[in-house]
XYZ file of C-alpha atoms in Angstrom:
720
model
C 0.000 0.000 0.000
C 1.478 3.337 -1.055
C 2.140 6.281 1.245
C 0.485 9.551 0.294
C 3.072 11.676 2.080
C 0.870 14.793 2.227
C -0.490 16.986 4.942
C -3.585 19.172 5.184
C -1.692 22.374 4.493
C -0.185 20.946 1.328
C -3.609 19.793 0.154
C -4.985 23.304 0.570
C -2.321 25.133 -1.427
C -1.269 22.629 -4.092
C -3.838 21.172 -6.544
C -1.696 18.021 -6.639
C -1.265 17.943 -2.864
C -3.861 15.214 -2.366
C -2.092 12.737 -4.678
C 0.667 10.185 -4.127
C 4.227 11.493 -4.602
C 4.642 9.268 -7.687
C 1.428 10.634 -9.188
C 2.517 14.217 -8.513
C 5.959 13.563 -9.983
C 4.565 11.991 -13.150
C 1.967 14.713 -13.683
C 4.469 17.537 -13.199
C 7.004 16.023 -15.589
C 4.578 14.888 -18.292
C 1.647 17.343 -18.118
C 3.007 20.323 -16.209
C 0.490 22.723 -14.726
C -3.025 21.459 -13.938
C -5.803 22.924 -16.086
C -8.778 24.834 -14.594
C -11.180 21.839 -14.597
C -8.537 19.731 -12.867
C -7.818 22.358 -10.224
C -11.516 22.886 -9.530
C -12.674 19.259 -9.691
C -9.998 17.345 -7.777
C -10.893 18.585 -4.273
C -14.530 17.493 -4.765
C -13.626 14.172 -6.388
C -11.188 13.376 -3.584
C -13.980 13.992 -1.094
C -16.016 11.282 -2.885
C -18.647 13.757 -4.082
C -20.646 13.204 -7.243
C -19.214 15.710 -9.734
C -20.323 17.102 -13.105
C -17.413 18.720 -15.000
C -18.225 21.247 -17.707
C -15.125 22.430 -19.584
C -13.965 23.020 -23.187
C -12.711 20.235 -25.410
C -9.021 19.540 -24.845
C -8.946 20.988 -21.319
C -8.064 17.775 -19.486
C -11.547 16.765 -18.249
C -10.972 13.046 -18.738
C -7.694 13.062 -16.823
C -9.355 15.164 -14.122
C -11.839 12.331 -13.640
C -9.414 9.432 -13.975
C -6.389 10.633 -12.011
C -8.087 10.493 -8.601
C -9.319 6.966 -9.336
C -5.864 5.886 -10.478
C -4.341 7.477 -7.382
C -6.828 5.648 -5.147
C -6.078 2.332 -6.857
C -2.333 2.729 -6.400
C -2.808 3.811 -2.776
C -5.113 0.959 -1.725
C -3.786 -1.984 -3.747
C -0.880 -4.140 -2.626
C 1.585 -5.403 -5.257
C 0.640 -8.923 -6.329
C -2.769 -8.853 -4.621
C -5.658 -10.438 -6.529
C -8.230 -7.962 -7.806
C -11.718 -8.821 -6.476
C -13.525 -6.799 -9.130
C -13.826 -3.603 -11.129
C -13.095 -0.429 -9.139
C -13.598 2.242 -11.809
C -16.231 2.011 -14.554
C -15.899 4.350 -17.539
C -18.913 4.697 -19.851
C -18.936 6.526 -23.175
C -21.405 6.542 -26.085
C -18.773 5.561 -28.677
C -16.887 2.273 -28.942
C -14.090 4.097 -30.768
C -13.736 6.534 -27.871
C -13.536 3.607 -25.457
C -10.645 2.032 -27.352
C -8.932 5.405 -27.442
C -9.320 5.908 -23.685
C -7.820 2.473 -23.010
C -4.760 3.342 -25.112
C -4.357 6.746 -23.496
C -4.583 5.308 -19.972
C -1.422 3.307 -20.554
C 0.670 6.480 -20.371
C -0.286 7.533 -16.818
C -0.543 3.942 -15.528
C 2.940 3.019 -16.762
C 4.434 6.447 -16.146
C 3.350 6.600 -12.501
C 4.800 3.155 -11.777
C 8.071 4.157 -13.429
C 8.124 7.375 -11.403
C 7.614 5.384 -8.199
C 10.276 2.873 -9.189
C 12.791 5.664 -9.763
C 12.287 6.764 -6.146
C 12.587 3.214 -4.807
C 8.870 2.511 -4.346
C 7.024 -0.424 -5.873
C 3.443 0.192 -7.016
C 0.989 -2.510 -8.087
C 0.057 -3.078 -11.712
C -3.289 -1.479 -12.615
C -5.151 -3.087 -15.506
C -7.636 -1.288 -17.778
C -9.685 -3.234 -20.335
C -12.451 -2.538 -22.840
C -15.757 -4.417 -22.925
C -17.988 -3.590 -25.912
C -19.950 -5.511 -28.503
C -16.688 -6.040 -30.416
C -14.911 -7.728 -27.486
C -14.242 -11.425 -28.274
C -15.973 -14.014 -26.112
C -12.614 -15.285 -24.874
C -11.717 -11.819 -23.574
C -15.093 -11.500 -21.844
C -14.573 -14.849 -20.115
C -11.082 -13.794 -19.031
C -12.503 -10.618 -17.488
C -14.846 -12.661 -15.326
C -11.908 -14.776 -14.077
C -9.496 -11.842 -13.699
C -11.462 -8.584 -13.580
C -9.644 -5.416 -14.625
C -9.313 -2.587 -12.129
C -10.703 -0.161 -14.716
C -13.449 -1.294 -17.091
C -14.202 0.820 -20.161
C -17.578 0.174 -21.763
C -20.715 1.536 -23.448
C -24.249 1.934 -22.025
C -25.433 -1.117 -23.951
C -22.586 -3.351 -22.780
C -23.161 -2.267 -19.187
C -26.783 -3.376 -19.570
C -25.650 -6.777 -20.869
C -23.151 -7.224 -18.023
C -25.849 -6.411 -15.469
C -28.134 -8.961 -17.145
C -25.579 -11.770 -16.800
C -25.635 -13.600 -13.425
C -21.880 -14.259 -13.593
C -20.567 -11.156 -15.336
C -22.376 -8.716 -13.035
C -20.413 -9.981 -10.017
C -17.290 -8.151 -11.212
C -19.218 -4.882 -10.719
C -19.988 -5.414 -7.027
C -16.759 -3.576 -6.127
C -17.302 -0.451 -8.259
C -16.291 2.726 -6.441
C -16.413 5.267 -9.280
C -18.460 5.579 -12.474
C -17.336 8.092 -15.128
C -19.882 9.036 -17.818
C -18.106 10.795 -20.694
C -19.769 13.003 -23.328
C -22.812 13.012 -21.067
C -24.519 15.680 -23.192
C -25.024 13.137 -25.993
C -26.891 10.799 -23.616
C -28.843 12.965 -21.201
C -31.373 14.175 -23.780
C -32.102 10.821 -25.427
C -33.788 7.514 -24.688
C -30.348 5.963 -24.786
C -29.565 8.068 -21.739
C -32.848 7.055 -20.113
C -31.814 3.437 -20.611
C -28.411 4.159 -19.016
C -29.999 5.876 -16.005
C -31.896 2.671 -15.164
C -28.733 0.599 -15.620
C -26.969 2.872 -13.136
C -29.762 2.294 -10.618
C -29.407 -1.447 -11.123
C -25.678 -1.021 -10.503
C -26.521 0.956 -7.358
C -28.170 -2.206 -5.979
C -24.953 -4.172 -6.591
C -22.492 -1.556 -5.328
C -24.333 1.013 -3.202
C -23.020 4.549 -2.949
C -20.542 4.590 -5.837
C -19.244 7.976 -6.940
C -20.599 9.443 -10.194
C -18.549 11.754 -12.433
C -19.965 13.271 -15.626
C -17.937 14.993 -18.363
C -18.834 17.174 -21.331
C -17.815 20.333 -23.152
C -21.333 21.203 -24.353
C -24.084 20.730 -21.814
C -26.926 23.024 -20.829
C -28.679 23.500 -18.461
C -26.099 22.130 -16.053
C -28.646 21.551 -13.293
C -30.685 19.246 -15.547
C -27.627 17.227 -16.571
C -26.541 17.012 -12.924
C -29.913 15.562 -11.940
C -29.638 13.049 -14.770
C -26.172 12.026 -13.556
C -27.006 11.787 -9.863
C -30.420 10.180 -9.978
C -32.640 10.007 -6.908
C -32.175 8.716 -3.374
C -35.362 6.734 -2.672
C -36.878 5.780 0.676
C -40.069 3.886 1.496
C -42.649 5.535 3.722
C -45.407 4.028 5.863
C -48.773 5.745 6.274
C -51.226 3.545 8.079
C -51.570 0.428 5.954
C -50.110 2.043 2.834
C -46.489 1.961 1.705
C -45.281 4.951 -0.301
C -42.149 6.190 -2.006
C -40.288 9.420 -1.429
C -37.253 10.508 -3.392
C -34.872 13.435 -3.535
C -31.993 14.191 -5.905
C -28.604 12.844 -4.906
C -26.224 15.777 -4.427
C -24.001 16.524 -7.428
C -21.301 19.209 -7.380
C -21.187 21.178 -10.631
C -17.686 22.220 -11.713
C -18.227 24.809 -14.431
C -14.724 25.452 -15.736
C -15.774 27.112 -18.992
C -12.716 29.323 -19.434
C -12.552 31.248 -22.686
C -11.552 29.023 -25.595
C -10.084 30.836 -28.587
C -12.191 30.213 -31.679
C -11.828 31.257 -35.295
C -15.074 30.559 -37.130
C -15.631 31.554 -40.761
C -18.802 31.112 -42.804
C -17.871 30.828 -46.474
C -20.347 32.056 -49.062
C -21.278 30.040 -52.104
C -19.240 30.391 -55.302
C -20.566 33.097 -57.614
C -22.085 31.704 -60.802
C -21.745 33.144 -64.245
C -24.945 34.191 -66.014
C -26.478 31.128 -67.633
C -24.300 28.691 -65.659
C -26.032 25.471 -64.587
C -27.366 25.494 -61.041
C -27.224 21.707 -60.770
C -24.428 21.555 -58.181
C -22.176 23.864 -56.185
C -19.726 21.085 -55.310
C -17.447 21.542 -58.352
C -16.759 25.064 -57.057
C -16.552 24.180 -53.326
C -14.258 21.142 -53.510
C -11.240 23.049 -54.948
C -11.510 25.511 -52.044
C -11.613 22.655 -49.526
C -8.570 21.101 -51.211
C -6.705 24.412 -50.864
C -7.590 24.445 -47.155
C -6.151 20.952 -46.789
C -2.991 21.784 -48.719
C -2.338 24.908 -46.627
C -2.468 23.001 -43.318
C -0.629 20.012 -41.923
C -3.716 18.165 -40.702
C -7.352 18.874 -41.574
C -10.629 17.263 -40.553
C -13.521 17.610 -42.993
C -16.977 16.991 -41.510
C -20.049 15.964 -43.480
C -23.562 15.519 -42.104
C -24.181 12.015 -43.459
C -22.258 8.914 -44.415
C -23.288 9.261 -48.062
C -22.122 12.881 -48.162
C -18.799 11.886 -46.571
C -18.253 9.265 -49.280
C -19.226 11.704 -52.027
C -16.997 14.495 -50.697
C -14.046 12.122 -50.392
C -14.515 10.898 -53.942
C -14.730 14.482 -55.220
C -11.552 15.451 -53.343
C -9.684 12.481 -54.786
C -10.897 13.341 -58.277
C -9.808 16.949 -57.780
C -6.338 15.825 -56.750
C -6.027 13.619 -59.803
C -7.117 16.365 -62.197
C -4.507 18.747 -60.755
C -1.610 16.287 -60.963
C 0.106 14.495 -63.817
C -1.290 10.934 -63.883
C 2.175 9.615 -64.758
C 3.481 11.009 -61.470
C 0.615 9.749 -59.358
C -1.193 6.828 -61.049
C -4.747 6.094 -59.963
C -3.789 2.505 -59.043
C -1.555 3.764 -56.215
C -4.523 5.242 -54.385
C -6.694 2.108 -54.464
C -6.596 -0.884 -52.188
C -4.742 0.754 -49.284
C -7.338 -0.203 -46.688
C -7.538 -3.751 -48.046
C -3.747 -4.010 -47.954
C -3.673 -2.758 -44.362
C -6.433 -5.158 -43.342
C -4.765 -8.184 -44.931
C -1.105 -7.548 -44.067
C -1.300 -5.233 -41.012
C 1.778 -3.516 -42.445
C 2.311 0.170 -43.051
C 1.974 1.444 -46.595
C 3.187 4.608 -48.238
C 0.241 6.962 -48.527
C 0.442 8.981 -51.666
C -2.169 11.638 -50.971
C -5.582 9.985 -51.295
C -8.401 10.973 -48.969
C -10.571 8.531 -47.039
C -14.031 8.554 -45.497
C -14.513 7.785 -41.793
C -18.034 6.962 -40.589
C -20.093 4.475 -38.619
C -20.497 2.065 -41.545
C -16.737 1.532 -41.824
C -15.399 -1.276 -39.639
C -13.721 -0.480 -36.325
C -10.371 -1.815 -37.543
C -10.422 0.386 -40.640
C -11.500 3.446 -38.633
C -8.667 2.839 -36.162
C -6.183 2.466 -39.040
C -7.340 5.785 -40.505
C -7.189 7.540 -37.116
C -3.629 6.322 -36.535
C -2.620 7.349 -40.068
C -3.980 10.854 -39.484
C -2.316 11.044 -36.058
C 1.068 9.949 -37.406
C 0.951 12.345 -40.354
C 0.549 9.675 -43.032
C -2.783 11.255 -43.947
C -3.099 15.010 -44.304
C -6.904 14.960 -44.041
C -9.833 12.737 -43.216
C -13.488 13.180 -44.176
C -15.769 12.101 -41.347
C -19.188 12.303 -39.769
C -20.141 12.347 -36.089
C -17.876 9.290 -35.666
C -14.993 11.793 -35.344
C -16.942 14.372 -33.378
C -16.368 13.269 -29.782
C -13.119 13.075 -27.828
C -11.174 10.551 -29.926
C -7.439 11.249 -29.851
C -6.417 11.903 -33.442
C -3.406 14.048 -32.643
C -2.869 17.639 -33.671
C -5.489 19.042 -36.066
C -4.870 22.474 -37.560
C -8.242 23.114 -39.189
C -11.770 21.731 -39.173
C -13.819 22.149 -42.359
C -17.602 21.735 -42.249
C -19.568 20.898 -45.388
C -22.973 22.553 -44.903
C -24.341 23.739 -41.563
C -23.492 21.477 -38.583
C -27.214 21.703 -37.662
C -26.662 22.668 -34.000
C -24.356 24.949 -32.020
C -23.500 21.987 -29.803
C -22.359 19.913 -32.758
C -20.391 22.826 -34.157
C -18.517 23.286 -30.869
C -17.824 19.567 -30.595
C -16.391 19.538 -34.106
C -14.324 22.709 -33.891
C -12.884 21.336 -30.645
C -11.069 18.682 -32.693
C -8.625 21.427 -33.737
C -6.508 23.381 -31.289
C -7.213 20.529 -28.892
C -4.672 21.529 -26.251
C -5.145 24.184 -23.573
C -4.340 27.674 -24.887
C -4.511 26.773 -28.592
C -6.939 28.345 -31.059
C -9.601 26.148 -32.666
C -10.275 26.959 -36.340
C -13.502 26.168 -38.217
C -14.622 26.927 -41.780
C -18.257 26.289 -42.736
C -19.021 25.926 -46.458
C -22.697 26.645 -47.175
C -24.344 25.159 -50.274
C -27.617 27.134 -50.563
C -29.169 30.278 -49.095
C -31.109 28.718 -46.200
C -28.043 26.662 -45.316
C -26.036 29.897 -45.364
C -28.401 31.660 -42.942
C -28.406 28.671 -40.594
C -24.601 28.499 -40.701
C -24.326 32.187 -39.808
C -26.643 31.812 -36.801
C -24.716 28.750 -35.597
C -21.387 30.558 -36.016
C -22.578 33.385 -33.768
C -23.921 30.873 -31.254
C -20.556 29.111 -31.218
C -18.682 32.349 -30.570
C -21.064 33.130 -27.696
C -21.114 29.574 -26.322
C -24.894 29.514 -26.704
C -25.421 25.740 -26.864
C -28.896 24.257 -27.158
C -30.633 23.246 -23.955
C -31.155 19.513 -23.490
C -33.861 17.966 -21.328
C -34.144 14.332 -20.363
C -37.202 12.446 -21.685
C -39.520 11.583 -18.813
C -41.403 8.337 -18.101
C -40.384 6.428 -21.246
C -42.429 3.283 -20.606
C -40.904 1.260 -23.460
C -37.424 1.611 -21.956
C -38.817 0.862 -18.502
C -40.417 -2.371 -19.754
C -37.124 -3.493 -21.262
C -35.154 -2.862 -18.064
C -37.784 -4.499 -15.837
C -37.607 -7.674 -17.944
C -33.788 -7.585 -17.720
C -33.813 -7.137 -13.931
C -36.308 -9.969 -13.396
C -34.353 -12.222 -15.771
C -31.712 -12.883 -13.100
C -33.485 -12.125 -9.784
C -36.927 -12.418 -8.272
C -38.048 -8.892 -7.432
C -40.621 -7.585 -4.975
C -42.753 -5.210 -7.017
C -42.308 -2.384 -4.495
C -38.515 -2.700 -4.664
C -38.520 -2.590 -8.452
C -40.764 0.473 -8.410
C -38.339 2.137 -5.999
C -35.449 1.277 -8.326
C -37.248 2.907 -11.260
C -38.015 6.019 -9.223
C -34.282 6.289 -8.452
C -33.547 7.116 -12.078
C -34.083 10.805 -12.815
C -36.206 10.153 -15.963
C -38.690 8.314 -13.702
C -38.562 10.465 -10.571
C -42.245 11.350 -11.029
C -43.389 7.972 -12.344
C -46.901 7.199 -11.083
C -47.472 3.786 -9.553
C -50.444 3.270 -11.871
C -48.176 3.716 -14.919
C -45.620 1.315 -13.470
C -48.310 -1.289 -12.819
C -49.591 -0.860 -16.389
C -46.111 -1.753 -17.674
C -46.097 -4.837 -15.424
C -49.478 -5.899 -16.795
C -48.136 -5.612 -20.335
C -44.949 -7.636 -19.835
C -46.679 -10.261 -17.658
C -49.342 -10.995 -20.262
C -52.336 -9.489 -18.435
C -53.989 -8.086 -21.557
C -56.947 -9.283 -23.650
C -55.808 -12.369 -25.562
C -58.447 -11.861 -28.259
C -56.877 -8.479 -29.036
C -53.169 -9.384 -28.672
C -53.153 -13.102 -29.384
C -49.604 -13.112 -30.797
C -48.044 -11.607 -27.672
C -46.920 -13.642 -24.714
C -45.826 -12.944 -21.157
C -42.165 -12.095 -20.593
C -42.265 -12.342 -16.779
C -44.512 -13.874 -14.130
C -46.306 -11.432 -11.824
C -47.413 -13.038 -8.566
C -49.844 -10.305 -7.546
C -50.878 -12.031 -4.331
C -47.330 -11.964 -2.955
C -46.188 -8.907 -4.906
C -43.284 -10.737 -6.599
C -41.988 -10.693 -10.184
C -40.317 -13.885 -11.382
C -38.642 -14.930 -14.627
C -40.131 -17.323 -17.149
C -38.331 -19.635 -19.578
C -36.794 -17.369 -22.200
C -36.968 -14.157 -20.105
C -33.208 -13.599 -20.069
C -32.804 -14.449 -23.752
C -35.490 -11.917 -24.602
C -33.786 -9.247 -22.460
C -30.377 -9.852 -24.040
C -31.632 -10.032 -27.625
C -33.657 -6.812 -27.326
C -31.380 -4.579 -25.278
C -30.669 -0.895 -25.729
C -32.373 2.103 -27.292
C -30.354 2.343 -30.521
C -32.644 1.814 -33.500
C -31.797 -1.291 -35.548
C -31.814 0.033 -39.109
C -30.816 -3.218 -40.772
C -27.333 -3.457 -42.204
C -25.312 -6.061 -44.072
C -21.688 -6.506 -42.947
C -19.102 -6.382 -45.728
C -16.225 -8.878 -45.676
C -13.186 -9.562 -47.817
C -12.855 -12.903 -49.583
C -11.417 -14.560 -46.460
C -14.867 -14.021 -44.866
C -13.069 -12.931 -41.669
C -11.836 -9.409 -42.410
C -14.753 -7.019 -41.916
C -14.407 -3.681 -43.698
C -17.786 -2.090 -43.003
C -21.520 -2.376 -43.580
C -24.139 -1.422 -46.161
C -27.763 -0.453 -45.805
C -30.053 -3.427 -46.462
C -32.039 -1.492 -49.069
C -28.859 -0.715 -51.001
C -27.911 -4.410 -50.849
C -31.363 -5.464 -52.120
C -30.824 -3.178 -55.116
C -27.389 -4.683 -55.836
C -26.214 -7.926 -57.405
C -22.980 -9.898 -57.573
C -20.540 -8.148 -59.876
C -21.653 -4.608 -58.961
C -18.924 -2.150 -57.973
C -19.470 0.420 -55.223
C -17.582 2.843 -52.994
C -17.039 2.184 -49.291
C -14.489 4.132 -47.308
C -13.445 5.810 -50.561
C -12.264 2.451 -51.882
C -13.822 0.780 -54.932
C -15.069 -2.743 -54.189
C -16.812 -5.362 -56.294
C -19.449 -7.636 -54.749
C -18.321 -11.166 -55.480
C -21.102 -12.774 -53.466
C -24.212 -11.574 -51.614
C -25.326 -13.977 -48.878
C -28.394 -13.822 -46.683
C -26.491 -11.990 -43.953
C -23.335 -10.511 -45.529
C -21.675 -9.159 -48.667
C -18.347 -10.586 -49.854
C -16.169 -8.152 -51.799
C -12.838 -7.828 -53.556
C -10.903 -4.663 -54.468
C -11.884 -3.266 -57.859
C -9.522 -0.372 -58.678
C -10.502 1.506 -61.800
C -14.088 0.184 -61.935
C -16.962 2.647 -62.263
C -18.600 2.463 -58.812
C -22.064 3.205 -57.452
C -22.369 5.505 -54.459
C -23.953 3.652 -51.489
C -26.684 5.132 -49.320
C -27.755 4.563 -45.745
C -31.208 5.240 -44.365
C -31.378 7.158 -41.113
C -33.199 9.827 -39.190
C -32.940 13.324 -40.630
C -31.139 15.709 -38.240
C -34.001 18.099 -37.495
C -33.003 21.552 -36.346
C -33.760 22.112 -32.627
C -36.423 24.670 -31.685
C -33.988 26.981 -29.896
C -31.804 27.312 -32.994
C -34.887 27.604 -35.219
C -36.147 30.516 -33.119
C -32.772 32.263 -33.343
C -32.770 31.731 -37.116
C -36.239 33.246 -37.425
C -35.169 36.239 -35.328
C -32.054 36.626 -37.473
C -34.119 36.810 -40.674
C -36.341 39.469 -39.134
C -33.351 41.514 -37.988
C -31.657 41.384 -41.395
C -34.933 42.512 -43.022
C -35.259 45.336 -40.482
C -31.709 46.585 -41.111
C -32.276 46.402 -44.876
C -35.592 48.276 -44.802
C -34.126 51.738 -45.658
C -32.201 50.196 -48.567
C -34.747 47.731 -49.884
C -35.098 49.415 -53.298
C -31.372 49.960 -53.761
C -29.087 47.557 -55.610
C -25.875 48.220 -53.684
C -25.232 46.385 -50.399
C -25.358 48.761 -47.421
C -21.853 48.671 -45.857
C -23.194 48.788 -42.280
C -25.346 45.667 -42.827
C -22.549 43.813 -44.617
C -20.091 44.773 -41.885
C -22.518 43.671 -39.170
C -22.894 40.239 -40.811
C -19.132 39.864 -41.131
C -18.382 40.963 -37.560
C -21.252 39.394 -35.631
C -22.005 36.317 -37.731
C -18.507 35.481 -38.997
C -19.534 35.723 -42.672
C -17.009 36.367 -45.394
C -17.769 39.100 -47.940
C -19.501 36.704 -50.339
C -21.663 35.191 -47.586
C -22.746 38.631 -46.355
C -23.606 39.712 -49.904
C -25.638 36.554 -50.531
C -27.600 36.876 -47.282
C -28.453 40.476 -48.095
C -29.533 39.537 -51.634
C -31.639 36.607 -50.409
C -33.550 38.579 -47.769
C -33.947 41.578 -50.085
C -35.492 39.398 -52.819
C -37.938 37.881 -50.335
C -39.037 41.269 -49.001
C -39.476 42.631 -52.504
C -41.584 39.606 -53.498
C -43.817 39.259 -50.426
C -43.355 42.410 -48.373
C -42.127 40.365 -45.407
C -39.919 37.458 -44.322
C -40.631 34.464 -42.171
C -39.672 35.278 -38.582
C -40.371 34.186 -35.022
C -43.636 36.188 -35.257
C -44.523 35.780 -38.945
C -45.556 32.858 -41.133
C -45.978 33.208 -44.882
C -48.729 31.295 -46.684
C -48.271 30.901 -50.426
C -50.853 29.638 -52.918
C -50.175 28.511 -56.458
C -51.554 26.265 -59.199
C -49.717 23.035 -59.950
C -49.137 21.528 -63.382
C -52.699 20.165 -63.649
C -54.350 23.361 -62.417
C -55.082 22.313 -58.814
C -54.603 24.959 -56.139
C -51.805 24.282 -53.644
C -50.883 25.911 -50.344
C -47.368 26.195 -48.910
C -46.836 27.358 -45.315
C -43.370 28.877 -44.826
C -42.089 28.471 -41.261
C -38.621 28.606 -39.719
C -39.385 26.562 -36.601
C -37.683 23.347 -37.731
C -38.877 19.849 -38.565
C -39.844 18.895 -35.017
C -42.473 21.644 -35.107
C -43.229 21.789 -38.828
C -43.516 18.014 -39.251
C -46.524 17.487 -36.952
C-alpha cells in the first residue's frame, strides 16, 4: 500500500497535494500545470462527491476524472494482490472513444509506476480493459476470471453485463463511475436506458461515486440531476407503503474558461450568367482542397455517411485532375485499406483521402485515425464518428460541409482542432444554398457566444422501462415495491406514477386481452398475491436479444474474400438493389461484390471500376427549436436593417459589416444573405420570422390549387 506523504496544508495550497508522490511527480514532468477543470474538480472528487465537470474540449476533463481513481487504486492496492472486481467504470457513447481511452490510460498507468520505481517505491500493476460488442468471447470470459481494475464500456454493454448472473459480479466492487460526453446521452432515450442501468448497478455496489464529463451541456442543473439520480426511501402511512425521493447531491464544476475560436462562414461560389445550377460542389471542392494543402492536418466533416463518401470521392478526383497521372497513377490510391487489413503492415500513402463513418469497420477506422495522427494522412473526411473526444493528434483546421445543424455539434467539431489548452480552434463552414447559409451564420454566432442548445431528459419512457424491468427480473426475483423504488431512483422516472408502473407490469406479464393481442406472450410472471416478479423460460434471452435504445436500421456486414476481415456495412435497401458483380464505394475504396449472402456481402478490391455511391437510411437531423427561433429572429433583424435600402441595388456597408463581424460571414456570404432577404421582401413584403408565417398559394401543373406554409421553426415543429 502506497504512502500519500501529504499533509492538510499541502492539500490546501497545491492542486496536486492530495495525490501520491509518484502521481505528482509523473503529472508535473509529463503534463506540467493542472488545467482549470482539474484544479476545480480534484478537491470534490477526492472527497467522494458526485461531480459534473463542464469544460472546453481539450482541457483535461478526462484526466481530471481518472487521475483520482488511479491514485486511489495505487494507494489501496498491494503489489501482487488479486483484484476482487472492477473499481472504476468508464462509460462513453462511442466504442471508438472507449478504445482510445484504453490506449491513453497506458501512459499515466505506466508512467506513474516508473516514477515510483525511480524513487525506490514499488506500485501494483493497474489493468484497464475494454468491454464492448466487439470484445471477443474469450476476452469477456477472461474478465470474469481476472477482472480489470478499470473497465471501459458503453451503455449497452453495461446493460448486458448487469443482465448476466456471472458477469455482473465483477461490478460489485465499483467505487467510481465516469460518464463521458454526457450531453449526448442525457437528452435521449439511450440516456434514459443508461440511467436505469446505473440504478441497477446501485443495488450491486451502493453509494458509488458518479462523475460526468462534457464540453457542451446546458442547463447544467438538468444534466446534474440526470447524472445523480434520486435517493429513494419507502414511507409508511397507516396500511399504505409509499415512495419518497430526492436528488442525490451533485457538485457542478463549471470550468468554462474562454476558448479561442476562429469561425468563418464561407459564401457560395458566384455563378456566371447562364451557368447550370445543378451543383455547387465543383466550385466548393477546390476551395476545400486548398484548405487541406495549406495546413498540416485537416478534418472535414459531413452531415451524413453518403455525403462523406461523395466528398471524399470528389476530393480524390480533384487531386487527380490537378496532378500528372504519370506522377501519381490512380492505381496507387486504391486498395490501401484492403492491404492494411490483410497484411497489417504500413503502406506509403500517396495523398488519397478517405471517409470515416459508422459504416466503416472499427479496424479500418482505427487504421485511418492512426494514419492521421502519425501524419501519413493530411486529411480525413468524417461524420459524427470523429466528433467526440477521440485522440487523433494535432489538427490544424476543421472544415464543415454545410451547416453542422446545431451549435453543440459545431462546438464539438471545432474542438477537434486546437485541442490543447491555450490553442486556437479553427472552423470553416461551407454553405451550399441560401437557407443553409443563414443557418450556418446563426450557428457561427452561437458558437462564438457559447450559446449551446438546452437539453432535457425524456420523462417516463415506458418502453425503456419495460425493457429494463424484464432484464432485472431475468436474473433475480423482485418484490414489485422494490422494483418500483429502483425505477423512481432514475431521474427520468422520478415522477413515475405507480399506476403507470403497474400498467407496464401488466403488459410484460401478459395481463392483456388475448383476443386483441393473441400473438403476444408474457415475458415475466407477476405473482400479484405476494407482490413478486419472477422470470419465465426465455426471459433472459429476450432481455439480451432486445437490449438498448439504438434503433436497428438493418445493415449487411461487408467482408473480404477470407470471410473474416470485416471492412464495413451497407444499408439493407442498397444491398437489395445490388447484385454480384456490382462495384461500389465504401471508405473511398472501390469494391466489387463477389457474393451476396443472406447476412453478408463478400467483396474484392476493384480499382478503376466505375462504382455506385452507397446510401444509408437514417433519421434526418431536425433543427432544434432553440436554434430555429434564433434563425427566425435573425431573418427578421436582417430585413429590419435592410428596410431603408430595400429598393437599392448596392449592399449597405453597415449591414454587410454587421454580418461579417457578428455572424462570422465572409464578404460573399454577407452579400448573398443580403440579396436573399432583399429578394424575399421585394416579393412578399415580409420574411418568415419568429412572429410571422408566410402562406403561399399557387396552381400546380394540372391546375389544382396548392398551399405552402413557410415556417422557420424546424422539422420537429413543422412536421406534426
